C-alpha cells in the first residue's frame, strides 16, 4: 500500500500504522487526527465532508472532540471500517475523494510540525500492572532476596493496582520532582523532602474500547475486540517515597505525581503482524497453568522494540544526542494485555471507554534491557556511565527521558514515536515549610 503523500522509506507511520491522536493547530480547537508520515490527517474535516461516518450514516460526529473516547466507545467493527476507509482514501491508487481534491487536501492535511498534541483520551481510570517476570524478579531480589523474588501469586494472576488518572499527562509535559515522606535510615524517624531516588518505568499501555457493564465480566473470547490501541507509558516513580509508604496497600504518592503517555495510539489491528507466542504458561516451561478464565490462545505476545534514552542538561547544552541506556521488548511481558483486561473485569468490575491500562515495567534478562534506573543501577550500587563522563543512578533535575518504540519485520515498520518528559526542581513551597516571619 503506497500513500499519495511522500513518506520517508523507513517511516514507521505508513498506511499499515495510521495511529490516532488528538491535536490542535493555531486558532483551532483540539480534534482527532491520524498520523501519516510527517503529516496529520484531520478526521474532523473528513467527517464534516461526509468522507467517513464512524458511527454510521446519519449518526453524530465523533472526531470533532478533544478526545478519542466517543470513537473508542463505538467498538471494533467501527474501528475496522474507519481504518479500512482511511487506507482507501490515503493510498495512491485508492478512492479519489481526498486525493483529487486540492481544496479538501488543503484543509485536511496538516504538517506534523504545525500541530500541538494533547492527551489522546479522557481517562476515567488508570490501572497499572506488574507483568514482566524479569522486572518482578529483579525488584523482588533487591528487596526480599533471590529465594523469595516472585510472590506466590505472581505466576497465577496479573498483579496490578489502581493508579491515578488525574495526573496522566501527554509526552512533553514537564515533571516536577515530588516531595514526600521518606525513611532513609531504618533506625531513625521518617524525614520530609524532595525525592532523591526519582525513577522511570518503561511500559506499554492500552486503551479500553466499549468496556463492560458492572457485574458482567469480559470473557477471553471478547478481549481482543475490546482493546482500542497502544501507547508508550512512562510511570514515573519516586523509589524513596514508595519504599516507606507501600506496605500494606501498595503504591500511592510515590507513583501518582505523574504518568506520561505517547500521543499517538497505535491501533490494535496494526500490531497483528507482530504477534508471537509468549512464554509457555504450563508445565512445559515449568510454569503453572493459569485458571481457565485467564487461558489465552497463542500467539499472545507482541514483538515491539523499546528504547530508553537520557539527555542531561550538559548533553543538551553541548548539542549531544540523547544516550540510549536500555533496550527492551514488549515480548518480555508474561501476562498479555488481553489477560490483564480479562483479569481486571473477572470480579464484575466495569471497564469504560478511554480507561488506560499499563503493563508494568518491561525488563529483559540482560542488564542493558532493564526498564528502570532502579534496576539499571541495581538500587544505586552500579552507576551508569554517560558518554561525557557523567554518571547516573537516579534522575537529576534537568534530565530528560525519552522512551521510544517500533515494531519491525522486513519492510514493515510500525512506529510508536516517543514519550518524553523533563525533570524540574521540586516545588520549594511544598510540605508546609515554616512561613517567613
Ligand atoms: Ca508501573
Short mmCIF file of C-alpha atoms and ligand atoms in Angstrom, two decimals:
data_model
loop_
_atom_site.label_atom_id
_atom_site.label_comp_id
_atom_site.label_asym_id
_atom_site.label_seq_id
_atom_site.Cartn_x
_atom_site.Cartn_y
_atom_site.Cartn_z
CA UNK A 1 0.00 0.00 0.00
CA UNK A 2 1.58 3.28 -1.14
CA UNK A 3 0.08 6.56 0.07
CA UNK A 4 -0.38 9.55 -2.24
CA UNK A 5 1.75 11.64 0.15
CA UNK A 6 5.53 11.31 0.11
CA UNK A 7 6.85 9.38 3.10
CA UNK A 8 10.40 8.56 4.13
CA UNK A 9 11.13 4.96 3.09
CA UNK A 10 11.85 3.99 6.72
CA UNK A 11 8.83 5.81 8.19
CA UNK A 12 7.08 3.85 10.92
CA UNK A 13 3.94 5.86 10.14
CA UNK A 14 2.78 4.45 6.82
CA UNK A 15 -0.66 3.16 5.85
CA UNK A 16 -0.11 -0.02 7.87
CA UNK A 17 0.04 2.02 11.08
CA UNK A 18 -2.29 5.06 10.99
CA UNK A 19 -2.24 5.83 14.73
CA UNK A 20 -4.93 8.10 16.17
CA UNK A 21 -4.25 11.19 18.25
CA UNK A 22 -5.80 14.44 19.48
CA UNK A 23 -4.20 17.58 18.07
CA UNK A 24 -4.75 21.30 17.76
CA UNK A 25 -3.42 23.97 15.41
CA UNK A 26 -3.12 27.75 15.83
CA UNK A 27 -6.59 29.21 16.27
CA UNK A 28 -8.39 25.86 16.04
CA UNK A 29 -9.52 23.66 18.93
CA UNK A 30 -8.37 20.11 19.57
CA UNK A 31 -9.85 17.34 17.43
CA UNK A 32 -8.97 13.82 16.27
CA UNK A 33 -6.39 13.11 13.59
CA UNK A 34 -4.45 10.23 12.20
CA UNK A 35 -0.69 10.35 11.56
CA UNK A 36 0.74 9.54 8.13
CA UNK A 37 4.49 10.11 7.87
CA UNK A 38 5.16 13.69 8.95
CA UNK A 39 1.57 14.72 8.29
CA UNK A 40 -1.61 14.71 10.32
CA UNK A 41 -4.88 13.93 8.55
CA UNK A 42 -7.71 15.86 10.19
CA UNK A 43 -10.57 13.39 10.71
CA UNK A 44 -12.93 16.15 11.80
CA UNK A 45 -12.64 17.67 8.31
CA UNK A 46 -13.13 14.30 6.60
CA UNK A 47 -16.16 13.62 8.78
CA UNK A 48 -17.69 17.05 8.09
CA UNK A 49 -17.35 16.46 4.36
CA UNK A 50 -19.00 13.06 4.61
CA UNK A 51 -15.90 11.08 3.64
CA UNK A 52 -16.07 8.98 6.80
CA UNK A 53 -19.03 8.13 9.01
CA UNK A 54 -17.61 6.27 12.01
CA UNK A 55 -20.89 5.92 13.86
CA UNK A 56 -22.84 5.06 10.70
CA UNK A 57 -24.75 7.25 8.25
CA UNK A 58 -26.87 9.93 9.90
CA UNK A 59 -25.31 9.46 13.35
CA UNK A 60 -23.46 12.20 15.22
CA UNK A 61 -19.81 13.11 14.65
CA UNK A 62 -17.11 11.53 16.80
CA UNK A 63 -13.95 13.22 15.54
CA UNK A 64 -14.74 16.83 16.49
CA UNK A 65 -13.98 16.06 20.16
CA UNK A 66 -10.81 16.73 22.16
CA UNK A 67 -10.61 13.03 22.99
CA UNK A 68 -10.91 9.66 21.30
CA UNK A 69 -13.49 8.39 23.82
CA UNK A 70 -16.52 8.65 21.52
CA UNK A 71 -14.70 6.70 18.79
CA UNK A 72 -13.37 4.15 21.29
CA UNK A 73 -16.92 3.54 22.53
CA UNK A 74 -18.14 2.54 19.04
CA UNK A 75 -16.31 -0.79 19.15
CA UNK A 76 -14.06 -2.86 16.93
CA UNK A 77 -16.39 -3.13 13.90
CA UNK A 78 -16.45 0.67 13.62
CA UNK A 79 -12.67 0.88 14.15
CA UNK A 80 -12.09 -1.69 11.38
CA UNK A 81 -14.41 0.16 8.98
CA UNK A 82 -12.78 3.56 9.59
CA UNK A 83 -9.26 2.13 9.32
CA UNK A 84 -10.03 0.44 6.04
CA UNK A 85 -11.79 3.56 4.67
CA UNK A 86 -8.79 5.75 5.66
CA UNK A 87 -6.37 3.36 3.94
CA UNK A 88 -8.53 3.61 0.81
CA UNK A 89 -8.71 7.43 0.97
CA UNK A 90 -4.97 7.83 1.53
CA UNK A 91 -3.48 5.30 -0.87
CA UNK A 92 -2.17 6.39 -4.24
CA UNK A 93 -4.49 4.03 -6.13
CA UNK A 94 -7.48 4.33 -3.81
CA UNK A 95 -10.66 6.42 -3.62
CA UNK A 96 -10.21 9.84 -5.33
CA UNK A 97 -12.34 11.90 -2.87
CA UNK A 98 -9.42 13.34 -0.92
CA UNK A 99 -6.53 12.62 -3.27
CA UNK A 100 -8.02 14.53 -6.19
CA UNK A 101 -9.50 17.49 -4.29
CA UNK A 102 -6.93 20.27 -3.77
CA UNK A 103 -9.34 22.20 -1.53
CA UNK A 104 -10.00 19.24 0.73
CA UNK A 105 -6.32 18.31 0.93
CA UNK A 106 -5.53 21.91 1.91
CA UNK A 107 -7.97 21.67 4.82
CA UNK A 108 -7.50 18.10 5.91
CA UNK A 109 -3.74 17.53 5.70
CA UNK A 110 -1.60 19.39 8.23
CA UNK A 111 2.19 19.27 8.63
CA UNK A 112 3.14 17.47 11.85
CA UNK A 113 5.41 20.40 12.71
CA UNK A 114 2.35 22.70 12.92
CA UNK A 115 0.36 20.71 15.49
CA UNK A 116 0.26 20.55 19.26
CA UNK A 117 -0.54 17.09 20.60
CA UNK A 118 -2.89 16.52 23.53
CA UNK A 119 -3.78 13.61 25.79
CA UNK A 120 -5.49 11.14 23.42
CA UNK A 121 -8.34 10.23 25.77
CA UNK A 122 -10.29 11.45 28.71
CA UNK A 123 -9.03 8.79 31.10
CA UNK A 124 -11.62 7.81 33.69
CA UNK A 125 -9.48 5.15 35.33
CA UNK A 126 -5.83 4.19 35.08
CA UNK A 127 -4.65 0.75 36.17
CA UNK A 128 -1.03 -0.34 36.34
CA UNK A 129 0.04 -3.98 36.14
CA UNK A 130 3.32 -5.71 37.02
CA UNK A 131 3.52 -8.19 34.15
CA UNK A 132 7.24 -8.50 33.31
CA UNK A 133 8.69 -11.53 35.04
CA UNK A 134 12.25 -10.19 34.90
CA UNK A 135 11.22 -6.84 36.42
CA UNK A 136 9.28 -8.53 39.21
CA UNK A 137 12.22 -10.89 39.79
CA UNK A 138 14.76 -8.04 39.86
CA UNK A 139 12.74 -5.92 42.28
CA UNK A 140 11.89 -8.95 44.43
CA UNK A 141 15.55 -9.97 44.54
CA UNK A 142 16.63 -6.48 45.63
CA UNK A 143 14.02 -6.18 48.35
CA UNK A 144 13.47 -9.80 49.54
CA UNK A 145 16.38 -11.84 48.18
CA UNK A 146 16.53 -14.27 45.23
CA UNK A 147 14.74 -17.09 47.08
CA UNK A 148 11.58 -15.03 47.53
CA UNK A 149 11.80 -12.85 44.42
CA UNK A 150 8.39 -13.74 42.94
CA UNK A 151 5.46 -13.66 45.35
CA UNK A 152 3.32 -16.87 45.40
CA UNK A 153 0.51 -15.22 43.39
CA UNK A 154 2.65 -13.81 40.58
CA UNK A 155 2.51 -16.77 38.16
CA UNK A 156 -1.23 -17.25 38.76
CA UNK A 157 -2.60 -13.77 38.08
CA UNK A 158 -1.57 -10.44 36.54
CA UNK A 159 -0.75 -8.42 39.66
CA UNK A 160 -1.96 -4.81 39.40
CA UNK A 161 -3.08 -1.76 41.35
CA UNK A 162 -5.35 1.20 40.67
CA UNK A 163 -3.33 4.22 39.60
CA UNK A 164 -4.29 7.87 39.41
CA UNK A 165 -5.94 9.16 36.22
CA UNK A 166 -5.81 12.90 37.03
CA UNK A 167 -2.02 13.07 36.71
CA UNK A 168 -1.67 11.18 33.41
CA UNK A 169 -0.03 13.68 31.03
CA UNK A 170 0.91 13.73 27.36
CA UNK A 171 4.50 13.44 26.18
CA UNK A 172 6.49 16.66 26.53
CA UNK A 173 4.87 17.70 29.81
CA UNK A 174 7.49 18.62 32.42
CA UNK A 175 7.55 16.62 35.66
CA UNK A 176 8.15 18.44 38.96
CA UNK A 177 10.29 16.41 41.33
CA UNK A 178 7.90 15.22 44.04
CA UNK A 179 8.45 15.77 47.74
CA UNK A 180 7.23 13.43 50.42
CA UNK A 181 7.95 11.30 53.43
CA UNK A 182 10.97 9.01 53.26
CA UNK A 183 12.81 6.91 55.76
CA UNK A 184 16.40 6.62 54.50
CA UNK A 185 17.59 5.34 57.90
CA UNK A 186 15.60 2.32 59.13
CA UNK A 187 16.62 3.12 62.71
CA UNK A 188 15.56 6.77 62.63
CA UNK A 189 12.20 8.55 62.19
CA UNK A 190 10.99 9.48 58.69
CA UNK A 191 12.01 12.76 57.09
CA UNK A 192 10.30 15.04 54.56
CA UNK A 193 11.88 16.43 51.40
CA UNK A 194 12.32 16.16 47.62
CA UNK A 195 12.69 12.60 46.37
CA UNK A 196 16.34 11.65 45.88
CA UNK A 197 15.55 8.39 44.11
CA UNK A 198 13.42 9.61 41.19
CA UNK A 199 12.99 6.94 38.51
CA UNK A 200 11.16 5.95 35.35
CA UNK A 201 9.25 2.83 34.32
CA UNK A 202 9.27 1.69 30.67
CA UNK A 203 5.75 0.39 29.97
CA UNK A 204 3.31 -0.38 27.19
CA UNK A 205 -0.23 0.87 27.80
CA UNK A 206 -3.56 0.17 26.11
CA UNK A 207 -6.87 2.00 25.91
CA UNK A 208 -10.13 0.14 26.51
CA UNK A 209 -12.89 0.27 23.90
CA UNK A 210 -16.61 -0.13 24.73
CA UNK A 211 -15.89 -1.94 28.01
CA UNK A 212 -18.35 -3.96 30.08
CA UNK A 213 -21.34 -3.43 32.33
CA UNK A 214 -20.86 -3.54 36.08
CA UNK A 215 -21.30 -7.14 37.17
CA UNK A 216 -20.63 -8.63 33.70
CA UNK A 217 -17.03 -9.83 33.27
CA UNK A 218 -15.36 -9.73 29.86
CA UNK A 219 -14.52 -13.27 28.70
CA UNK A 220 -11.22 -14.01 26.96
CA UNK A 221 -13.04 -14.58 23.65
CA UNK A 222 -14.10 -10.91 23.61
CA UNK A 223 -10.92 -9.33 24.95
CA UNK A 224 -9.18 -8.73 21.63
CA UNK A 225 -12.19 -6.75 20.32
CA UNK A 226 -12.15 -4.57 23.42
CA UNK A 227 -8.62 -3.16 23.09
CA UNK A 228 -8.58 0.03 21.01
CA UNK A 229 -4.84 0.56 20.74
CA UNK A 230 -1.47 1.04 22.40
CA UNK A 231 0.75 3.85 23.67
CA UNK A 232 4.11 4.03 25.41
CA UNK A 233 3.87 4.82 29.12
CA UNK A 234 6.47 6.27 31.49
CA UNK A 235 5.24 5.56 35.01
CA UNK A 236 7.50 7.99 36.90
CA UNK A 237 8.33 6.59 40.35
CA UNK A 238 9.89 8.05 43.50
CA UNK A 239 11.56 4.98 44.99
CA UNK A 240 12.29 6.51 48.42
CA UNK A 241 8.69 7.66 48.91
CA UNK A 242 7.44 4.33 47.52
CA UNK A 243 9.62 2.20 49.83
CA UNK A 244 8.38 3.88 53.02
CA UNK A 245 4.67 4.06 52.13
CA UNK A 246 3.86 0.93 50.14
CA UNK A 247 3.21 -1.66 52.87
CA UNK A 248 0.48 -2.91 53.10
CA UNK A 249 -1.70 -1.22 50.43
CA UNK A 250 0.78 -0.70 47.59
CA UNK A 251 1.89 2.31 45.53
CA UNK A 252 0.44 5.73 46.38
CA UNK A 253 2.30 9.07 46.45
CA UNK A 254 5.49 7.50 45.11
CA UNK A 255 3.66 6.98 41.81
CA UNK A 256 0.68 9.29 41.43
CA UNK A 257 2.51 12.61 40.88
CA UNK A 258 2.82 11.97 37.09
CA UNK A 259 2.43 9.29 34.42
CA UNK A 260 3.37 10.22 30.84
CA UNK A 261 1.92 8.70 27.66
CA UNK A 262 2.90 8.98 23.99
CA UNK A 263 0.38 10.98 21.91
CA UNK A 264 -0.27 8.53 19.03
CA UNK A 265 -2.44 5.49 19.76
CA UNK A 266 -1.30 2.58 17.59
CA UNK A 267 -4.39 0.56 16.56
CA UNK A 268 -4.66 -3.00 17.85
CA UNK A 269 -5.10 -4.12 14.23
CA UNK A 270 -1.77 -2.56 13.17
CA UNK A 271 0.10 -4.90 15.51
CA UNK A 272 -1.46 -8.13 14.20
CA UNK A 273 1.70 -8.99 12.14
CA UNK A 274 3.82 -8.67 15.28
CA UNK A 275 2.02 -11.27 17.41
CA UNK A 276 4.37 -14.00 18.64
CA UNK A 277 3.98 -16.85 21.13
CA UNK A 278 4.61 -15.86 24.73
CA UNK A 279 6.47 -17.84 27.39
CA UNK A 280 4.51 -21.08 27.77
CA UNK A 281 2.10 -20.91 30.71
CA UNK A 282 2.20 -24.60 31.53
CA UNK A 283 4.44 -27.38 32.81
CA UNK A 284 6.49 -27.46 29.58
CA UNK A 285 8.17 -24.25 30.78
CA UNK A 286 7.93 -25.12 34.47
CA UNK A 287 5.05 -22.68 34.96
CA UNK A 288 1.63 -23.26 36.48
CA UNK A 289 -1.24 -23.28 34.00
CA UNK A 290 -3.49 -20.27 34.63
CA UNK A 291 -7.06 -20.82 35.78
CA UNK A 292 -9.41 -21.36 32.81
CA UNK A 293 -10.69 -17.75 32.61
CA UNK A 294 -7.10 -16.50 32.02
CA UNK A 295 -6.07 -19.01 29.37
CA UNK A 296 -5.40 -17.39 26.01
CA UNK A 297 -4.70 -18.99 22.63
CA UNK A 298 -1.26 -18.20 21.19
CA UNK A 299 0.20 -16.04 19.81
CA UNK A 300 -0.48 -13.81 22.80
CA UNK A 301 2.73 -11.77 22.94
CA UNK A 302 3.82 -8.67 20.96
CA UNK A 303 7.23 -8.14 19.35
CA UNK A 304 7.85 -4.40 19.81
CA UNK A 305 11.35 -2.96 20.28
CA UNK A 306 11.53 -0.45 23.12
CA UNK A 307 14.27 2.04 23.98
CA UNK A 308 15.10 4.22 26.98
CA UNK A 309 17.31 7.27 26.32
CA UNK A 310 18.55 10.01 28.64
CA UNK A 311 19.50 13.62 27.85
CA UNK A 312 21.15 15.51 30.70
CA UNK A 313 21.32 19.30 30.90
CA UNK A 314 25.03 19.14 29.96
CA UNK A 315 24.28 16.94 26.94
CA UNK A 316 21.51 19.30 25.82
CA UNK A 317 23.77 22.36 26.16
CA UNK A 318 26.52 20.56 24.21
CA UNK A 319 24.06 19.58 21.48
CA UNK A 320 24.76 15.87 22.13
CA UNK A 321 22.20 13.25 21.13
CA UNK A 322 20.27 11.52 23.93
CA UNK A 323 22.16 8.47 25.19
CA UNK A 324 20.44 5.09 24.99
CA UNK A 325 20.62 3.50 28.44
CA UNK A 326 18.42 0.45 27.81
CA UNK A 327 16.75 -1.53 25.03
CA UNK A 328 13.91 -3.92 25.79
CA UNK A 329 10.96 -5.53 24.01
CA UNK A 330 7.26 -5.98 24.74
CA UNK A 331 7.74 -9.75 24.36
CA UNK A 332 9.27 -9.64 27.86
CA UNK A 333 5.73 -9.47 29.27
CA UNK A 334 4.49 -12.73 30.78
CA UNK A 335 0.87 -11.57 31.04
CA UNK A 336 -0.67 -10.19 27.84
CA UNK A 337 -2.91 -7.11 27.53
CA UNK A 338 -5.90 -9.42 26.97
CA UNK A 339 -5.12 -11.36 30.15
CA UNK A 340 -4.76 -8.08 32.07
CA UNK A 341 -8.16 -6.84 30.83
CA UNK A 342 -9.95 -10.15 31.47
CA UNK A 343 -8.49 -10.41 34.97
CA UNK A 344 -9.43 -6.79 35.71
CA UNK A 345 -13.11 -7.43 34.98
CA UNK A 346 -13.45 -11.03 36.23
CA UNK A 347 -14.98 -9.85 39.51
CA UNK A 348 -17.54 -7.74 37.63
CA UNK A 349 -15.52 -4.51 37.73
CA UNK A 350 -16.58 -2.35 34.76
CA UNK A 351 -14.01 -1.07 32.27
CA UNK A 352 -15.06 2.03 30.34
CA UNK A 353 -14.07 3.69 27.04
CA UNK A 354 -10.78 5.55 27.48
CA UNK A 355 -9.60 3.61 30.52
CA UNK A 356 -5.82 3.26 30.45
CA UNK A 357 -4.12 0.02 31.47
CA UNK A 358 -0.34 -0.16 31.63
CA UNK A 359 1.81 -3.28 31.55
CA UNK A 360 4.26 -2.60 34.34
CA UNK A 361 7.98 -2.07 33.77
CA UNK A 362 9.22 -4.14 30.83
CA UNK A 363 12.64 -5.60 31.62
CA UNK A 364 14.55 -8.23 29.66
CA UNK A 365 17.04 -10.74 31.00
CA UNK A 366 20.21 -8.74 30.30
CA UNK A 367 21.20 -5.75 32.49
CA UNK A 368 21.11 -3.47 29.38
CA UNK A 369 17.44 -4.36 28.90
CA UNK A 370 16.12 -3.24 32.27
CA UNK A 371 13.26 -0.72 32.13
CA UNK A 372 14.01 1.36 35.25
CA UNK A 373 17.00 3.10 36.80
CA UNK A 374 16.30 1.11 39.99
CA UNK A 375 17.30 -2.00 38.07
CA UNK A 376 19.85 -0.41 35.68
CA UNK A 377 21.83 0.96 38.65
CA UNK A 378 20.87 -2.05 40.83
CA UNK A 379 19.39 0.10 43.60
CA UNK A 380 22.04 2.78 43.10
CA UNK A 381 25.01 0.45 43.62
CA UNK A 382 26.15 0.40 39.96
CA UNK A 383 26.12 3.93 38.48
CA UNK A 384 25.58 4.17 34.73
CA UNK A 385 28.34 5.86 32.72
CA UNK A 386 27.32 8.53 30.23
CA UNK A 387 29.38 9.44 27.11
CA UNK A 388 30.60 12.74 28.58
CA UNK A 389 31.98 11.05 31.69
CA UNK A 390 28.99 11.89 33.88
CA UNK A 391 27.20 9.10 35.77
CA UNK A 392 23.63 8.38 36.89
CA UNK A 393 21.93 6.21 39.44
CA UNK A 394 18.58 8.04 39.64
CA UNK A 395 17.32 11.17 37.83
CA UNK A 396 18.65 14.68 38.47
CA UNK A 397 16.87 17.98 37.83
CA UNK A 398 17.08 18.91 34.15
CA UNK A 399 17.30 15.30 32.98
CA UNK A 400 15.05 14.50 30.03
CA UNK A 401 13.94 10.89 29.50
CA UNK A 402 12.83 9.63 26.08
CA UNK A 403 11.05 6.28 25.68
CA UNK A 404 10.54 5.13 22.11
CA UNK A 405 9.09 2.07 20.41
CA UNK A 406 8.92 0.46 16.99
CA UNK A 407 7.79 -2.90 15.65
CA UNK A 408 9.85 -4.01 12.63
CA UNK A 409 9.53 -7.04 10.36
CA UNK A 410 11.21 -6.86 6.95
CA UNK A 411 9.95 -3.69 5.25
CA UNK A 412 7.03 -3.33 7.62
CA UNK A 413 7.56 -0.76 10.38
CA UNK A 414 5.02 0.35 12.96
CA UNK A 415 6.24 3.37 14.93
CA UNK A 416 5.05 4.43 18.37
CA UNK A 417 7.07 7.65 18.36
CA UNK A 418 8.22 8.86 21.76
CA UNK A 419 7.10 9.73 25.23
CA UNK A 420 9.36 12.35 26.79
CA UNK A 421 9.49 14.35 30.00
CA UNK A 422 11.98 16.67 31.72
CA UNK A 423 12.52 16.77 35.48
CA UNK A 424 12.01 20.21 37.05
CA UNK A 425 13.30 21.04 40.54
CA UNK A 426 10.97 20.30 43.44
CA UNK A 427 8.47 22.95 44.47
CA UNK A 428 10.24 24.55 47.43
CA UNK A 429 6.92 25.64 48.94
CA UNK A 430 5.73 22.04 49.23
CA UNK A 431 5.20 20.31 52.52
CA UNK A 432 4.19 23.17 54.75
CA UNK A 433 7.62 24.69 55.26
CA UNK A 434 7.57 27.35 58.00
CA UNK A 435 6.21 30.70 56.83
CA UNK A 436 8.68 33.57 56.67
CA UNK A 437 8.14 35.88 59.64
CA1 LIG B 1 4.45 0.90 36.95
#
